[in-house]
């Protein structure tokens, strides 16, 4: 289950889904923004605020629910990473968690018993301060997740997204190589 960022179903989301499908994975890419694809991060934040974070989370849960019995790997870009993490915490059949460009709060009662988790972020990242990543990492470990963090020095926040100012081809290529290995290990 691959959740988009505040840029909606940006071409990078579909490119990523196709890359993963070519490697033999089934990939679902729900549109949580009703077909709207913002032109910029700022416009995406406005749209997110217009729809409301609770409604976006409700839509994401509804999109994942029909597939959750299959043991999903939850993945997401930035806003989508928060969604993926939040939903994975509530799905005891989750097989993995792949976070690109963001994280979410780790509830005090979170328990994910060995959940394989990867985080890929720019370093530094304006939306994910380094001290937050450290706190997040420690909280995830306390919750029982098996966590790996990959930082990409000099890359922008949405560095995997072609056509946006943050894009960094080298960091993106490295990310997809590591992600491919991660997903192969999950089976």
mmCIF file of C-alpha atoms in Angstrom:
data_model
loop_
_atom_site.group_PDB
_atom_site.id
_atom_site.type_symbol
_atom_site.label_atom_id
_atom_site.label_comp_id
_atom_site.label_asym_id
_atom_site.label_seq_id
_atom_site.Cartn_x
_atom_site.Cartn_y
_atom_site.Cartn_z
ATOM 1 C CA UNK A 1 0.000 0.000 0.000
ATOM 2 C CA UNK A 2 1.733 3.171 -1.223
ATOM 3 C CA UNK A 3 0.398 6.510 0.042
ATOM 4 C CA UNK A 4 1.159 9.786 -1.724
ATOM 5 C CA UNK A 5 2.550 13.041 -0.340
ATOM 6 C CA UNK A 6 0.810 16.435 -0.319
ATOM 7 C CA UNK A 7 1.496 16.464 -4.078
ATOM 8 C CA UNK A 8 -1.238 13.847 -4.535
ATOM 9 C CA UNK A 9 -0.826 11.168 -7.173
ATOM 10 C CA UNK A 10 2.267 12.872 -8.560
ATOM 11 C CA UNK A 11 3.881 10.993 -11.481
ATOM 12 C CA UNK A 12 6.558 9.744 -9.053
ATOM 13 C CA UNK A 13 3.925 7.726 -7.179
ATOM 14 C CA UNK A 14 2.900 5.877 -10.336
ATOM 15 C CA UNK A 15 6.547 5.493 -11.436
ATOM 16 C CA UNK A 16 7.329 3.971 -8.055
ATOM 17 C CA UNK A 17 4.320 1.664 -8.244
ATOM 18 C CA UNK A 18 5.393 0.489 -11.707
ATOM 19 C CA UNK A 19 8.976 -0.038 -10.523
ATOM 20 C CA UNK A 20 7.690 -2.209 -7.671
ATOM 21 C CA UNK A 21 5.220 -4.086 -9.871
ATOM 22 C CA UNK A 22 8.051 -4.864 -12.303
ATOM 23 C CA UNK A 23 9.879 -6.445 -9.368
ATOM 24 C CA UNK A 24 6.883 -8.722 -8.740
ATOM 25 C CA UNK A 25 4.996 -6.790 -6.046
ATOM 26 C CA UNK A 26 1.295 -5.937 -5.988
ATOM 27 C CA UNK A 27 1.000 -2.217 -5.324
ATOM 28 C CA UNK A 28 -2.055 -0.153 -4.417
ATOM 29 C CA UNK A 29 -1.885 3.640 -4.815
ATOM 30 C CA UNK A 30 -5.075 5.176 -3.422
ATOM 31 C CA UNK A 31 -5.954 8.741 -4.400
ATOM 32 C CA UNK A 32 -6.680 10.508 -1.117
ATOM 33 C CA UNK A 33 -7.139 13.929 -2.766
ATOM 34 C CA UNK A 34 -10.146 13.207 -5.044
ATOM 35 C CA UNK A 35 -8.162 13.427 -8.264
ATOM 36 C CA UNK A 36 -6.512 16.722 -7.435
ATOM 37 C CA UNK A 37 -2.749 16.979 -7.953
ATOM 38 C CA UNK A 38 -1.335 20.170 -6.427
ATOM 39 C CA UNK A 39 1.270 22.126 -8.405
ATOM 40 C CA UNK A 40 3.465 22.768 -5.353
ATOM 41 C CA UNK A 41 4.072 21.631 -1.809
ATOM 42 C CA UNK A 42 2.418 24.844 -0.541
ATOM 43 C CA UNK A 43 -0.720 24.159 -2.628
ATOM 44 C CA UNK A 44 -0.664 20.562 -1.378
ATOM 45 C CA UNK A 45 -0.545 21.691 2.237
ATOM 46 C CA UNK A 46 -3.542 23.952 1.577
ATOM 47 C CA UNK A 47 -5.445 21.037 0.021
ATOM 48 C CA UNK A 48 -4.510 18.754 2.920
ATOM 49 C CA UNK A 49 -5.805 21.374 5.352
ATOM 50 C CA UNK A 50 -8.995 21.844 3.295
ATOM 51 C CA UNK A 51 -9.767 18.107 3.314
ATOM 52 C CA UNK A 52 -8.568 17.694 6.899
ATOM 53 C CA UNK A 53 -5.999 15.302 8.293
ATOM 54 C CA UNK A 54 -8.629 13.131 10.015
ATOM 55 C CA UNK A 55 -10.532 12.706 6.737
ATOM 56 C CA UNK A 56 -7.340 11.858 4.852
ATOM 57 C CA UNK A 57 -6.508 9.237 7.482
ATOM 58 C CA UNK A 58 -10.049 7.840 7.236
ATOM 59 C CA UNK A 59 -9.690 7.558 3.455
ATOM 60 C CA UNK A 60 -6.311 5.839 3.796
ATOM 61 C CA UNK A 61 -7.690 3.310 6.277
ATOM 62 C CA UNK A 62 -10.661 2.627 3.989
ATOM 63 C CA UNK A 63 -8.290 2.087 1.042
ATOM 64 C CA UNK A 64 -6.090 -0.340 2.986
ATOM 65 C CA UNK A 65 -8.864 -2.296 4.723
ATOM 66 C CA UNK A 66 -9.841 -4.576 1.800
ATOM 67 C CA UNK A 67 -6.212 -5.692 1.437
ATOM 68 C CA UNK A 68 -5.054 -5.879 5.044
ATOM 69 C CA UNK A 69 -5.667 -9.634 5.352
ATOM 70 C CA UNK A 70 -2.864 -10.205 2.838
ATOM 71 C CA UNK A 71 -0.165 -8.844 5.153
ATOM 72 C CA UNK A 72 0.620 -5.491 3.609
ATOM 73 C CA UNK A 73 3.847 -3.566 3.502
ATOM 74 C CA UNK A 74 2.767 -0.003 4.225
ATOM 75 C CA UNK A 75 4.724 2.692 2.411
ATOM 76 C CA UNK A 76 4.382 6.401 1.888
ATOM 77 C CA UNK A 77 5.957 9.647 0.810
ATOM 78 C CA UNK A 78 6.074 12.408 3.478
ATOM 79 C CA UNK A 79 2.378 12.846 4.444
ATOM 80 C CA UNK A 80 1.922 9.318 3.135
ATOM 81 C CA UNK A 81 4.689 8.096 5.444
ATOM 82 C CA UNK A 82 2.711 9.392 8.418
ATOM 83 C CA UNK A 83 -0.365 7.573 7.082
ATOM 84 C CA UNK A 84 1.565 4.348 6.473
ATOM 85 C CA UNK A 85 3.084 4.389 9.947
ATOM 86 C CA UNK A 86 -0.216 5.215 11.643
ATOM 87 C CA UNK A 87 -2.085 2.422 9.867
ATOM 88 C CA UNK A 88 0.700 -0.141 10.298
ATOM 89 C CA UNK A 89 0.515 0.383 14.073
ATOM 90 C CA UNK A 90 -3.078 -0.809 13.976
ATOM 91 C CA UNK A 91 -2.543 -3.771 11.628
ATOM 92 C CA UNK A 92 -1.067 -6.776 13.408
ATOM 93 C CA UNK A 93 -0.627 -8.491 10.023
ATOM 94 C CA UNK A 94 1.581 -5.700 8.626
ATOM 95 C CA UNK A 95 4.702 -7.229 7.047
ATOM 96 C CA UNK A 96 6.757 -4.080 6.771
ATOM 97 C CA UNK A 97 6.887 -0.304 6.913
ATOM 98 C CA UNK A 98 8.656 1.843 4.325
ATOM 99 C CA UNK A 99 8.828 5.564 5.092
ATOM 100 C CA UNK A 100 10.091 8.009 2.487
ATOM 101 C CA UNK A 101 10.641 11.635 3.483
ATOM 102 C CA UNK A 102 8.777 11.518 6.768
ATOM 103 C CA UNK A 103 7.585 9.849 9.935
ATOM 104 C CA UNK A 104 4.742 10.164 12.388
ATOM 105 C CA UNK A 105 4.131 10.243 16.109
ATOM 106 C CA UNK A 106 4.821 6.996 17.919
ATOM 107 C CA UNK A 107 2.018 6.444 20.440
ATOM 108 C CA UNK A 108 3.027 5.573 23.997
ATOM 109 C CA UNK A 109 1.226 2.231 23.716
ATOM 110 C CA UNK A 110 2.610 1.325 20.271
ATOM 111 C CA UNK A 111 3.648 -2.304 19.902
ATOM 112 C CA UNK A 112 4.798 -3.632 16.547
ATOM 113 C CA UNK A 113 6.816 -6.718 17.568
ATOM 114 C CA UNK A 114 9.730 -6.863 15.135
ATOM 115 C CA UNK A 115 8.067 -4.915 12.298
ATOM 116 C CA UNK A 116 10.760 -4.414 9.619
ATOM 117 C CA UNK A 117 10.949 -0.650 9.083
ATOM 118 C CA UNK A 118 13.011 1.563 6.808
ATOM 119 C CA UNK A 119 13.150 5.358 6.863
ATOM 120 C CA UNK A 120 14.727 7.280 3.974
ATOM 121 C CA UNK A 121 15.174 11.035 4.557
ATOM 122 C CA UNK A 122 17.143 14.007 3.366
ATOM 123 C CA UNK A 123 19.913 15.192 5.671
ATOM 124 C CA UNK A 124 19.150 17.797 6.787
ATOM 125 C CA UNK A 125 15.401 17.770 6.155
ATOM 126 C CA UNK A 126 13.379 20.913 6.838
ATOM 127 C CA UNK A 127 10.302 18.857 7.767
ATOM 128 C CA UNK A 128 12.098 16.139 9.740
ATOM 129 C CA UNK A 129 14.657 17.742 12.081
ATOM 130 C CA UNK A 130 17.556 15.459 13.007
ATOM 131 C CA UNK A 131 16.659 15.496 16.701
ATOM 132 C CA UNK A 132 13.112 14.385 15.827
ATOM 133 C CA UNK A 133 14.516 11.462 13.830
ATOM 134 C CA UNK A 134 16.539 10.368 16.861
ATOM 135 C CA UNK A 135 13.500 10.519 19.146
ATOM 136 C CA UNK A 136 11.405 8.730 16.508
ATOM 137 C CA UNK A 137 14.046 6.000 16.120
ATOM 138 C CA UNK A 138 14.249 5.367 19.856
ATOM 139 C CA UNK A 139 10.454 5.322 20.233
ATOM 140 C CA UNK A 140 10.106 2.889 17.302
ATOM 141 C CA UNK A 141 12.719 0.600 18.830
ATOM 142 C CA UNK A 142 10.873 0.727 22.181
ATOM 143 C CA UNK A 143 7.687 -0.249 20.319
ATOM 144 C CA UNK A 144 9.498 -3.313 18.979
ATOM 145 C CA UNK A 145 10.206 -2.257 15.390
ATOM 146 C CA UNK A 146 13.327 -3.442 13.584
ATOM 147 C CA UNK A 147 14.406 -0.020 12.267
ATOM 148 C CA UNK A 148 16.927 1.106 9.672
ATOM 149 C CA UNK A 149 17.443 4.796 8.878
ATOM 150 C CA UNK A 150 19.041 6.014 5.654
ATOM 151 C CA UNK A 151 20.010 9.676 5.354
ATOM 152 C CA UNK A 152 20.878 11.428 2.111
ATOM 153 C CA UNK A 153 23.153 14.449 2.672
ATOM 154 C CA UNK A 154 22.322 17.476 0.568
ATOM 155 C CA UNK A 155 19.098 16.064 -0.892
ATOM 156 C CA UNK A 156 15.835 18.010 -0.664
ATOM 157 C CA UNK A 157 12.787 16.834 1.290
ATOM 158 C CA UNK A 158 10.987 15.161 -1.643
ATOM 159 C CA UNK A 159 14.214 14.105 -3.343
ATOM 160 C CA UNK A 160 12.639 11.068 -5.077
ATOM 161 C CA UNK A 161 10.033 13.229 -6.851
ATOM 162 C CA UNK A 162 11.039 14.031 -10.424
ATOM 163 C CA UNK A 163 10.096 17.497 -11.589
ATOM 164 C CA UNK A 164 10.141 19.191 -8.178
ATOM 165 C CA UNK A 165 12.951 21.439 -6.893
ATOM 166 C CA UNK A 166 13.923 18.886 -4.213
ATOM 167 C CA UNK A 167 14.677 16.106 -6.704
ATOM 168 C CA UNK A 168 18.113 14.495 -6.385
ATOM 169 C CA UNK A 169 18.749 11.748 -8.946
ATOM 170 C CA UNK A 170 21.736 10.205 -7.148
ATOM 171 C CA UNK A 171 19.947 10.010 -3.775
ATOM 172 C CA UNK A 172 16.834 8.687 -5.485
ATOM 173 C CA UNK A 173 18.771 5.932 -7.275
ATOM 174 C CA UNK A 174 20.446 4.883 -4.026
ATOM 175 C CA UNK A 175 17.093 4.881 -2.237
ATOM 176 C CA UNK A 176 15.400 2.615 -4.782
ATOM 177 C CA UNK A 177 18.327 0.180 -4.677
ATOM 178 C CA UNK A 178 18.038 -0.140 -0.873
ATOM 179 C CA UNK A 179 14.226 -0.297 -1.021
ATOM 180 C CA UNK A 180 14.425 -3.097 -3.600
ATOM 181 C CA UNK A 181 16.623 -5.148 -1.284
ATOM 182 C CA UNK A 182 14.322 -4.451 1.673
ATOM 183 C CA UNK A 183 11.210 -5.616 -0.182
ATOM 184 C CA UNK A 184 12.948 -8.722 -1.544
ATOM 185 C CA UNK A 185 13.920 -9.688 2.001
ATOM 186 C CA UNK A 186 10.288 -9.337 3.090
ATOM 187 C CA UNK A 187 9.282 -11.752 0.324
#
